[in-house]
Amino acid sequence: QSVLTQPPSVSAAPGQKVTISCSGSSSNIENNYVSWYQQLPGTAPKLIIYENDKRPSEIPDRFSGSKSGTSATLGITGLQTGDEADYYCGSWDSRLSPGRIFGTGTKVTVL
Amino acid sequence: EVQLVESGGGLIQPGGSLRLACEASGFTVSNNYMSWVRQAPGKGLEWVSVIYSGDSVSYVDSVKGRFTISRDSSKNTLYLQMNSLKVEDTAVYFCARSKETSTIFYYFDYWGQGTLVTVSS
């Protein structure tokens, strides 16, 4: 049972925008960094956003991250069929031992 | 180029043992925080264990006393010894490198392709 809650699924047509929320609390998101991972079908997770809003160099700027209070958001603009995947947020929870935690995961479907 | 390649998964009966390996290239395992993360079929990600400076280790409660994480600097390889396996340990096991300090966890930056462990009679 993850302490980071994400919507099970979101969908949009190609070229549109989707946002994925990651809801936590003061013991995790509010006071710690948030990262986001993309998991294409049958593959390993891949880091796409780190330290709340930074992108690794190879990740296109269609992907963005933000954080406000106890929630974080991943945005994907110009949706492509290749973006169809599961997305997970990650953070640290200071009340848990150990504290490395992931969100419940969101399936992005391109209509 | 950083690469992580896992091996050692397979079908094992409940109560059995298995050792997973994760061979790293492009960086030194002993100089980094290294974790195992698992994913049960159709489920989300669950962090399992970490090893870091001075061979300090940590585990999720559900595997404490059964799993042991270790590393071999000469082989630049991370291991996970899994004993007393249970059906609920069935999952794909990923090794991952993380950026963190003793007080701050940042993120997992590199992941292996995963190895499937199936515990079943």
PDB file of C-alpha atoms in Angstrom:
ATOM      1  CA  GLN A   1       0.000   0.000   0.000  1.00  0.00           C
ATOM      2  CA  SER A   2       1.808   3.057  -1.305  1.00  0.00           C
ATOM      3  CA  VAL A   3       1.528   6.374   0.488  1.00  0.00           C
ATOM      4  CA  LEU A   4       1.762   8.194  -2.859  1.00  0.00           C
ATOM      5  CA  THR A   5      -1.534   8.131  -4.727  1.00  0.00           C
ATOM      6  CA  GLN A   6      -1.838   8.420  -8.497  1.00  0.00           C
ATOM      7  CA  PRO A   7      -4.869   8.068 -10.771  1.00  0.00           C
ATOM      8  CA  PRO A   8      -5.013   4.545 -12.240  1.00  0.00           C
ATOM      9  CA  SER A   9      -5.289   5.808 -15.789  1.00  0.00           C
ATOM     10  CA  VAL A  10      -5.401   8.871 -18.000  1.00  0.00           C
ATOM     11  CA  SER A  11      -5.935   9.114 -21.735  1.00  0.00           C
ATOM     12  CA  ALA A  12      -5.902  11.607 -24.568  1.00  0.00           C
ATOM     13  CA  ALA A  13      -5.637  11.779 -28.318  1.00  0.00           C
ATOM     14  CA  PRO A  14      -2.311  12.159 -30.123  1.00  0.00           C
ATOM     15  CA  GLY A  15      -1.001  15.700 -29.906  1.00  0.00           C
ATOM     16  CA  GLN A  16      -2.993  16.490 -26.791  1.00  0.00           C
ATOM     17  CA  LYS A  17      -1.773  17.012 -23.230  1.00  0.00           C
ATOM     18  CA  VAL A  18      -2.145  14.844 -20.146  1.00  0.00           C
ATOM     19  CA  THR A  19      -1.293  15.496 -16.530  1.00  0.00           C
ATOM     20  CA  ILE A  20      -0.690  12.895 -13.849  1.00  0.00           C
ATOM     21  CA  SER A  21      -1.012  13.777 -10.193  1.00  0.00           C
ATOM     22  CA  CYS A  22       0.936  12.262  -7.314  1.00  0.00           C
ATOM     23  CA  SER A  23      -0.623  12.980  -3.948  1.00  0.00           C
ATOM     24  CA  GLY A  24       1.336  12.585  -0.737  1.00  0.00           C
ATOM     25  CA  SER A  25       1.862  14.319   2.580  1.00  0.00           C
ATOM     26  CA  SER A  26       4.216  16.490   4.613  1.00  0.00           C
ATOM     27  CA  SER A  27       6.378  13.477   5.425  1.00  0.00           C
ATOM     28  CA  ASN A  28       7.147  12.767   1.806  1.00  0.00           C
ATOM     29  CA  ILE A  29       6.444  15.034  -1.174  1.00  0.00           C
ATOM     30  CA  GLU A  30       6.209  18.344   0.681  1.00  0.00           C
ATOM     31  CA  ASN A  31       9.686  18.067   2.167  1.00  0.00           C
ATOM     32  CA  ASN A  32      11.532  15.767  -0.222  1.00  0.00           C
ATOM     33  CA  TYR A  33      12.405  15.518  -3.877  1.00  0.00           C
ATOM     34  CA  VAL A  34      10.015  13.914  -6.350  1.00  0.00           C
ATOM     35  CA  SER A  35      11.095  11.880  -9.354  1.00  0.00           C
ATOM     36  CA  TRP A  36       9.093  10.350 -12.190  1.00  0.00           C
ATOM     37  CA  TYR A  37       9.672   7.101 -14.082  1.00  0.00           C
ATOM     38  CA  GLN A  38       8.297   5.875 -17.403  1.00  0.00           C
ATOM     39  CA  GLN A  39       7.833   2.138 -17.845  1.00  0.00           C
ATOM     40  CA  LEU A  40       7.086   1.072 -21.404  1.00  0.00           C
ATOM     41  CA  PRO A  41       5.385  -2.332 -21.730  1.00  0.00           C
ATOM     42  CA  GLY A  42       7.747  -5.160 -20.827  1.00  0.00           C
ATOM     43  CA  THR A  43      10.690  -2.904 -20.033  1.00  0.00           C
ATOM     44  CA  ALA A  44      12.461  -1.441 -17.020  1.00  0.00           C
ATOM     45  CA  PRO A  45      11.485   1.908 -15.501  1.00  0.00           C
ATOM     46  CA  LYS A  46      13.310   4.913 -16.910  1.00  0.00           C
ATOM     47  CA  LEU A  47      13.961   8.190 -15.108  1.00  0.00           C
ATOM     48  CA  ILE A  48      12.225  11.073 -16.877  1.00  0.00           C
ATOM     49  CA  ILE A  49      12.006  13.761 -14.175  1.00  0.00           C
ATOM     50  CA  TYR A  50      14.249  14.245 -11.145  1.00  0.00           C
ATOM     51  CA  GLU A  51      14.456  16.735  -8.285  1.00  0.00           C
ATOM     52  CA  ASN A  52      10.818  17.759  -8.890  1.00  0.00           C
ATOM     53  CA  ASP A  53      11.200  19.464 -12.254  1.00  0.00           C
ATOM     54  CA  LYS A  54      14.507  18.574 -13.930  1.00  0.00           C
ATOM     55  CA  ARG A  55      14.810  16.469 -17.076  1.00  0.00           C
ATOM     56  CA  PRO A  56      17.724  14.184 -17.983  1.00  0.00           C
ATOM     57  CA  SER A  57      19.327  15.465 -21.167  1.00  0.00           C
ATOM     58  CA  GLU A  58      17.849  12.755 -23.367  1.00  0.00           C
ATOM     59  CA  ILE A  59      14.247  13.375 -22.258  1.00  0.00           C
ATOM     60  CA  PRO A  60      12.291  15.705 -24.577  1.00  0.00           C
ATOM     61  CA  ASP A  61      10.849  18.910 -23.190  1.00  0.00           C
ATOM     62  CA  ARG A  62       7.349  17.564 -23.853  1.00  0.00           C
ATOM     63  CA  PHE A  63       7.746  16.078 -20.371  1.00  0.00           C
ATOM     64  CA  SER A  64       7.588  18.409 -17.381  1.00  0.00           C
ATOM     65  CA  GLY A  65       7.359  18.108 -13.628  1.00  0.00           C
ATOM     66  CA  SER A  66       6.144  20.378 -10.879  1.00  0.00           C
ATOM     67  CA  LYS A  67       5.490  20.250  -7.160  1.00  0.00           C
ATOM     68  CA  SER A  68       3.255  22.241  -4.871  1.00  0.00           C
ATOM     69  CA  GLY A  69       2.784  21.423  -1.226  1.00  0.00           C
ATOM     70  CA  THR A  70       1.973  17.758  -0.772  1.00  0.00           C
ATOM     71  CA  SER A  71       1.354  17.035  -4.465  1.00  0.00           C
ATOM     72  CA  ALA A  72       3.403  16.684  -7.612  1.00  0.00           C
ATOM     73  CA  THR A  73       2.376  16.656 -11.245  1.00  0.00           C
ATOM     74  CA  LEU A  74       3.814  15.162 -14.407  1.00  0.00           C
ATOM     75  CA  GLY A  75       2.773  16.785 -17.665  1.00  0.00           C
ATOM     76  CA  ILE A  76       3.121  15.351 -21.145  1.00  0.00           C
ATOM     77  CA  THR A  77       2.375  17.615 -24.109  1.00  0.00           C
ATOM     78  CA  GLY A  78       2.186  16.692 -27.793  1.00  0.00           C
ATOM     79  CA  LEU A  79       1.186  13.159 -26.829  1.00  0.00           C
ATOM     80  CA  GLN A  80       2.632  10.427 -29.046  1.00  0.00           C
ATOM     81  CA  THR A  81       1.786   6.733 -29.371  1.00  0.00           C
ATOM     82  CA  GLY A  82       5.247   5.982 -28.014  1.00  0.00           C
ATOM     83  CA  ASP A  83       4.293   7.686 -24.737  1.00  0.00           C
ATOM     84  CA  GLU A  84       1.804   4.923 -23.955  1.00  0.00           C
ATOM     85  CA  ALA A  85       3.257   3.480 -20.763  1.00  0.00           C
ATOM     86  CA  ASP A  86       2.952   3.265 -17.004  1.00  0.00           C
ATOM     87  CA  TYR A  87       4.254   6.260 -15.069  1.00  0.00           C
ATOM     88  CA  TYR A  88       5.359   6.212 -11.427  1.00  0.00           C
ATOM     89  CA  CYS A  89       6.267   9.001  -9.059  1.00  0.00           C
ATOM     90  CA  GLY A  90       8.902   8.401  -6.412  1.00  0.00           C
ATOM     91  CA  SER A  91      10.063  10.129  -3.267  1.00  0.00           C
ATOM     92  CA  TRP A  92      11.302   9.633   0.277  1.00  0.00           C
ATOM     93  CA  ASP A  93       9.094   9.340   3.333  1.00  0.00           C
ATOM     94  CA  SER A  94      10.683  10.441   6.588  1.00  0.00           C
ATOM     95  CA  ARG A  95       8.115   8.567   8.696  1.00  0.00           C
ATOM     96  CA  LEU A  96       8.776   5.196   7.090  1.00  0.00           C
ATOM     97  CA  SER A  97      11.762   2.964   7.556  1.00  0.00           C
ATOM     98  CA  PRO A  98      13.087   2.568   5.025  1.00  0.00           C
ATOM     99  CA  GLY A  99      11.736   5.557   3.236  1.00  0.00           C
ATOM    100  CA  ARG A 100      12.159   4.996  -0.497  1.00  0.00           C
ATOM    101  CA  ILE A 101       8.644   4.980  -1.909  1.00  0.00           C
ATOM    102  CA  PHE A 102       6.845   4.862  -5.245  1.00  0.00           C
ATOM    103  CA  GLY A 103       3.416   5.984  -6.306  1.00  0.00           C
ATOM    104  CA  THR A 104       0.640   3.585  -7.238  1.00  0.00           C
ATOM    105  CA  GLY A 105       1.276   4.101 -10.946  1.00  0.00           C
ATOM    106  CA  THR A 106      -0.732   5.587 -13.828  1.00  0.00           C
ATOM    107  CA  LYS A 107      -1.400   4.001 -17.186  1.00  0.00           C
ATOM    108  CA  VAL A 108      -1.296   6.537 -20.028  1.00  0.00           C
ATOM    109  CA  THR A 109      -3.352   5.543 -23.063  1.00  0.00           C
ATOM    110  CA  VAL A 110      -3.100   7.343 -26.378  1.00  0.00           C
ATOM    111  CA  LEU A 111      -6.525   7.176 -28.006  1.00  0.00           C
TER     112      LEU A 111
ATOM    113  CA  GLU B   1      27.887   4.099 -20.970  1.00  0.00           C
ATOM    114  CA  VAL B   2      26.197   2.938 -17.796  1.00  0.00           C
ATOM    115  CA  GLN B   3      24.675  -0.541 -17.960  1.00  0.00           C
ATOM    116  CA  LEU B   4      23.145  -2.895 -15.426  1.00  0.00           C
ATOM    117  CA  VAL B   5      22.499  -6.514 -16.363  1.00  0.00           C
ATOM    118  CA  GLU B   6      20.632  -8.828 -14.004  1.00  0.00           C
ATOM    119  CA  SER B   7      20.692 -12.609 -13.976  1.00  0.00           C
ATOM    120  CA  GLY B   8      19.748 -15.512 -11.740  1.00  0.00           C
ATOM    121  CA  GLY B   9      15.975 -15.493 -11.847  1.00  0.00           C
ATOM    122  CA  GLY B  10      13.875 -18.582 -12.389  1.00  0.00           C
ATOM    123  CA  LEU B  11      11.210 -20.907 -11.029  1.00  0.00           C
ATOM    124  CA  ILE B  12      11.700 -21.982  -7.436  1.00  0.00           C
ATOM    125  CA  GLN B  13       9.549 -23.819  -4.926  1.00  0.00           C
ATOM    126  CA  PRO B  14       8.339 -22.121  -1.751  1.00  0.00           C
ATOM    127  CA  GLY B  15      11.011 -22.306   0.929  1.00  0.00           C
ATOM    128  CA  GLY B  16      13.787 -22.429  -1.642  1.00  0.00           C
ATOM    129  CA  SER B  17      16.713 -20.109  -2.264  1.00  0.00           C
ATOM    130  CA  LEU B  18      17.926 -18.102  -5.217  1.00  0.00           C
ATOM    131  CA  ARG B  19      20.763 -15.630  -5.791  1.00  0.00           C
ATOM    132  CA  LEU B  20      20.322 -12.741  -8.180  1.00  0.00           C
ATOM    133  CA  ALA B  21      23.265 -10.925  -9.704  1.00  0.00           C
ATOM    134  CA  CYS B  22      23.504  -7.483 -11.300  1.00  0.00           C
ATOM    135  CA  GLU B  23      26.661  -6.795 -13.274  1.00  0.00           C
ATOM    136  CA  ALA B  24      27.453  -3.125 -13.714  1.00  0.00           C
ATOM    137  CA  SER B  25      29.530  -1.348 -16.335  1.00  0.00           C
ATOM    138  CA  GLY B  26      30.350   2.297 -16.843  1.00  0.00           C
ATOM    139  CA  PHE B  27      30.613   3.065 -13.131  1.00  0.00           C
ATOM    140  CA  THR B  28      31.823   1.514  -9.878  1.00  0.00           C
ATOM    141  CA  VAL B  29      29.211  -0.314  -7.798  1.00  0.00           C
ATOM    142  CA  SER B  30      31.118   0.113  -4.553  1.00  0.00           C
ATOM    143  CA  ASN B  31      31.080   3.920  -4.868  1.00  0.00           C
ATOM    144  CA  ASN B  32      27.320   4.166  -5.253  1.00  0.00           C
ATOM    145  CA  TYR B  33      24.062   3.452  -3.489  1.00  0.00           C
ATOM    146  CA  MET B  34      22.675   0.318  -5.151  1.00  0.00           C
ATOM    147  CA  SER B  35      19.146  -1.022  -4.687  1.00  0.00           C
ATOM    148  CA  TRP B  36      16.901  -3.890  -5.638  1.00  0.00           C
ATOM    149  CA  VAL B  37      13.348  -2.965  -6.632  1.00  0.00           C
ATOM    150  CA  ARG B  38      10.698  -5.532  -7.480  1.00  0.00           C
ATOM    151  CA  GLN B  39       7.444  -5.580  -9.384  1.00  0.00           C
ATOM    152  CA  ALA B  40       4.889  -8.327  -8.857  1.00  0.00           C
ATOM    153  CA  PRO B  41       2.934  -9.357 -11.966  1.00  0.00           C
ATOM    154  CA  GLY B  42       0.546  -6.562 -12.928  1.00  0.00           C
ATOM    155  CA  LYS B  43       1.498  -4.509  -9.853  1.00  0.00           C
ATOM    156  CA  GLY B  44       3.522  -1.420  -9.041  1.00  0.00           C
ATOM    157  CA  LEU B  45       7.110  -0.888  -7.990  1.00  0.00           C
ATOM    158  CA  GLU B  46       8.309  -1.875  -4.519  1.00  0.00           C
ATOM    159  CA  TRP B  47      11.742  -1.021  -3.154  1.00  0.00           C
ATOM    160  CA  VAL B  48      13.359  -4.075  -1.547  1.00  0.00           C
ATOM    161  CA  SER B  49      16.887  -3.372  -0.366  1.00  0.00           C
ATOM    162  CA  VAL B  50      19.863  -1.003  -0.582  1.00  0.00           C
ATOM    163  CA  ILE B  51      23.600  -1.227   0.025  1.00  0.00           C
ATOM    164  CA  TYR B  52      25.772   1.837   0.420  1.00  0.00           C
ATOM    165  CA  SER B  53      28.978   3.188   1.886  1.00  0.00           C
ATOM    166  CA  GLY B  54      30.826   0.895   4.242  1.00  0.00           C
ATOM    167  CA  ASP B  55      28.533  -1.922   3.178  1.00  0.00           C
ATOM    168  CA  SER B  56      25.652  -0.558   5.204  1.00  0.00           C
ATOM    169  CA  VAL B  57      22.398  -2.208   4.208  1.00  0.00           C
ATOM    170  CA  SER B  58      18.658  -1.757   4.608  1.00  0.00           C
ATOM    171  CA  TYR B  59      15.610  -3.865   3.747  1.00  0.00           C
ATOM    172  CA  VAL B  60      11.862  -3.589   3.429  1.00  0.00           C
ATOM    173  CA  ASP B  61      10.212  -5.284   6.413  1.00  0.00           C
ATOM    174  CA  SER B  62       8.709  -8.121   4.354  1.00  0.00           C
ATOM    175  CA  VAL B  63      12.134  -9.520   3.401  1.00  0.00           C
ATOM    176  CA  LYS B  64      14.144  -8.840   6.565  1.00  0.00           C
ATOM    177  CA  GLY B  65      15.865 -11.965   7.801  1.00  0.00           C
ATOM    178  CA  ARG B  66      15.344 -13.747   4.474  1.00  0.00           C
ATOM    179  CA  PHE B  67      17.126 -11.606   1.859  1.00  0.00           C
ATOM    180  CA  THR B  68      20.749 -10.431   1.924  1.00  0.00           C
ATOM    181  CA  ILE B  69      22.174  -7.757  -0.334  1.00  0.00           C
ATOM    182  CA  SER B  70      25.893  -7.680  -1.058  1.00  0.00           C
ATOM    183  CA  ARG B  71      28.424  -6.587  -3.648  1.00  0.00           C
ATOM    184  CA  ASP B  72      31.714  -7.818  -5.074  1.00  0.00           C
ATOM    185  CA  SER B  73      34.019  -4.957  -5.991  1.00  0.00           C
ATOM    186  CA  SER B  74      36.339  -7.187  -8.020  1.00  0.00           C
ATOM    187  CA  LYS B  75      33.444  -8.169 -10.273  1.00  0.00           C
ATOM    188  CA  ASN B  76      31.625  -4.822 -10.051  1.00  0.00           C
ATOM    189  CA  THR B  77      28.516  -6.820  -9.296  1.00  0.00           C
ATOM    190  CA  LEU B  78      25.575  -6.470  -6.930  1.00  0.00           C
ATOM    191  CA  TYR B  79      23.843  -9.528  -5.461  1.00  0.00           C
ATOM    192  CA  LEU B  80      20.613 -10.437  -3.730  1.00  0.00           C
ATOM    193  CA  GLN B  81      20.570 -13.721  -1.855  1.00  0.00           C
ATOM    194  CA  MET B  82      16.963 -14.751  -1.346  1.00  0.00           C
ATOM    195  CA  ASN B  83      16.194 -17.522   1.170  1.00  0.00           C
ATOM    196  CA  SER B  84      12.946 -18.973   2.494  1.00  0.00           C
ATOM    197  CA  LEU B  85      11.152 -17.735  -0.583  1.00  0.00           C
ATOM    198  CA  LYS B  86       7.410 -17.238  -0.456  1.00  0.00           C
ATOM    199  CA  VAL B  87       4.794 -17.179  -3.197  1.00  0.00           C
ATOM    200  CA  GLU B  88       4.387 -13.451  -2.581  1.00  0.00           C
ATOM    201  CA  ASP B  89       8.034 -12.880  -3.525  1.00  0.00           C
ATOM    202  CA  THR B  90       7.116 -13.643  -7.136  1.00  0.00           C
ATOM    203  CA  ALA B  91       8.130 -10.598  -9.143  1.00  0.00           C
ATOM    204  CA  VAL B  92      10.495  -9.100 -11.653  1.00  0.00           C
ATOM    205  CA  TYR B  93      13.530  -7.916  -9.718  1.00  0.00           C
ATOM    206  CA  PHE B  94      15.350  -4.826 -10.976  1.00  0.00           C
ATOM    207  CA  CYS B  95      18.677  -3.523  -9.755  1.00  0.00           C
ATOM    208  CA  ALA B  96      18.983   0.239  -9.774  1.00  0.00           C
ATOM    209  CA  ARG B  97      21.544   2.885  -8.975  1.00  0.00           C
ATOM    210  CA  SER B  98      20.366   5.799  -6.898  1.00  0.00           C
ATOM    211  CA  LYS B  99      21.598   9.249  -6.157  1.00  0.00           C
ATOM    212  CA  GLU B 100      21.325   9.856  -2.458  1.00  0.00           C
ATOM    213  CA  THR B 101      23.258  10.819   0.629  1.00  0.00           C
ATOM    214  CA  SER B 102      22.916   9.781   4.243  1.00  0.00           C
ATOM    215  CA  THR B 103      20.150  12.346   4.653  1.00  0.00           C
ATOM    216  CA  ILE B 104      18.616  12.946   1.228  1.00  0.00           C
ATOM    217  CA  PHE B 105      17.196  10.583  -1.359  1.00  0.00           C
ATOM    218  CA  TYR B 106      17.166  12.072  -4.841  1.00  0.00           C
ATOM    219  CA  TYR B 107      16.219   9.479  -7.460  1.00  0.00           C
ATOM    220  CA  PHE B 108      17.012   6.181  -9.182  1.00  0.00           C
ATOM    221  CA  ASP B 109      18.942   7.111 -12.318  1.00  0.00           C
ATOM    222  CA  TYR B 110      19.817   3.766 -13.940  1.00  0.00           C
ATOM    223  CA  TRP B 111      17.903   0.484 -13.956  1.00  0.00           C
ATOM    224  CA  GLY B 112      18.675  -2.993 -15.183  1.00  0.00           C
ATOM    225  CA  GLN B 113      16.309  -4.893 -17.485  1.00  0.00           C
ATOM    226  CA  GLY B 114      15.028  -7.081 -14.661  1.00  0.00           C
ATOM    227  CA  THR B 115      14.983 -10.799 -13.916  1.00  0.00           C
ATOM    228  CA  LEU B 116      11.821 -12.784 -13.175  1.00  0.00           C
ATOM    229  CA  VAL B 117      11.556 -14.798  -9.989  1.00  0.00           C
ATOM    230  CA  THR B 118       8.611 -17.167  -9.798  1.00  0.00           C
ATOM    231  CA  VAL B 119       7.923 -18.914  -6.504  1.00  0.00           C
ATOM    232  CA  SER B 120       5.477 -21.737  -7.010  1.00  0.00           C
ATOM    233  CA  SER B 121       4.985 -25.392  -6.198  1.00  0.00           C
TER     234      SER B 121
END
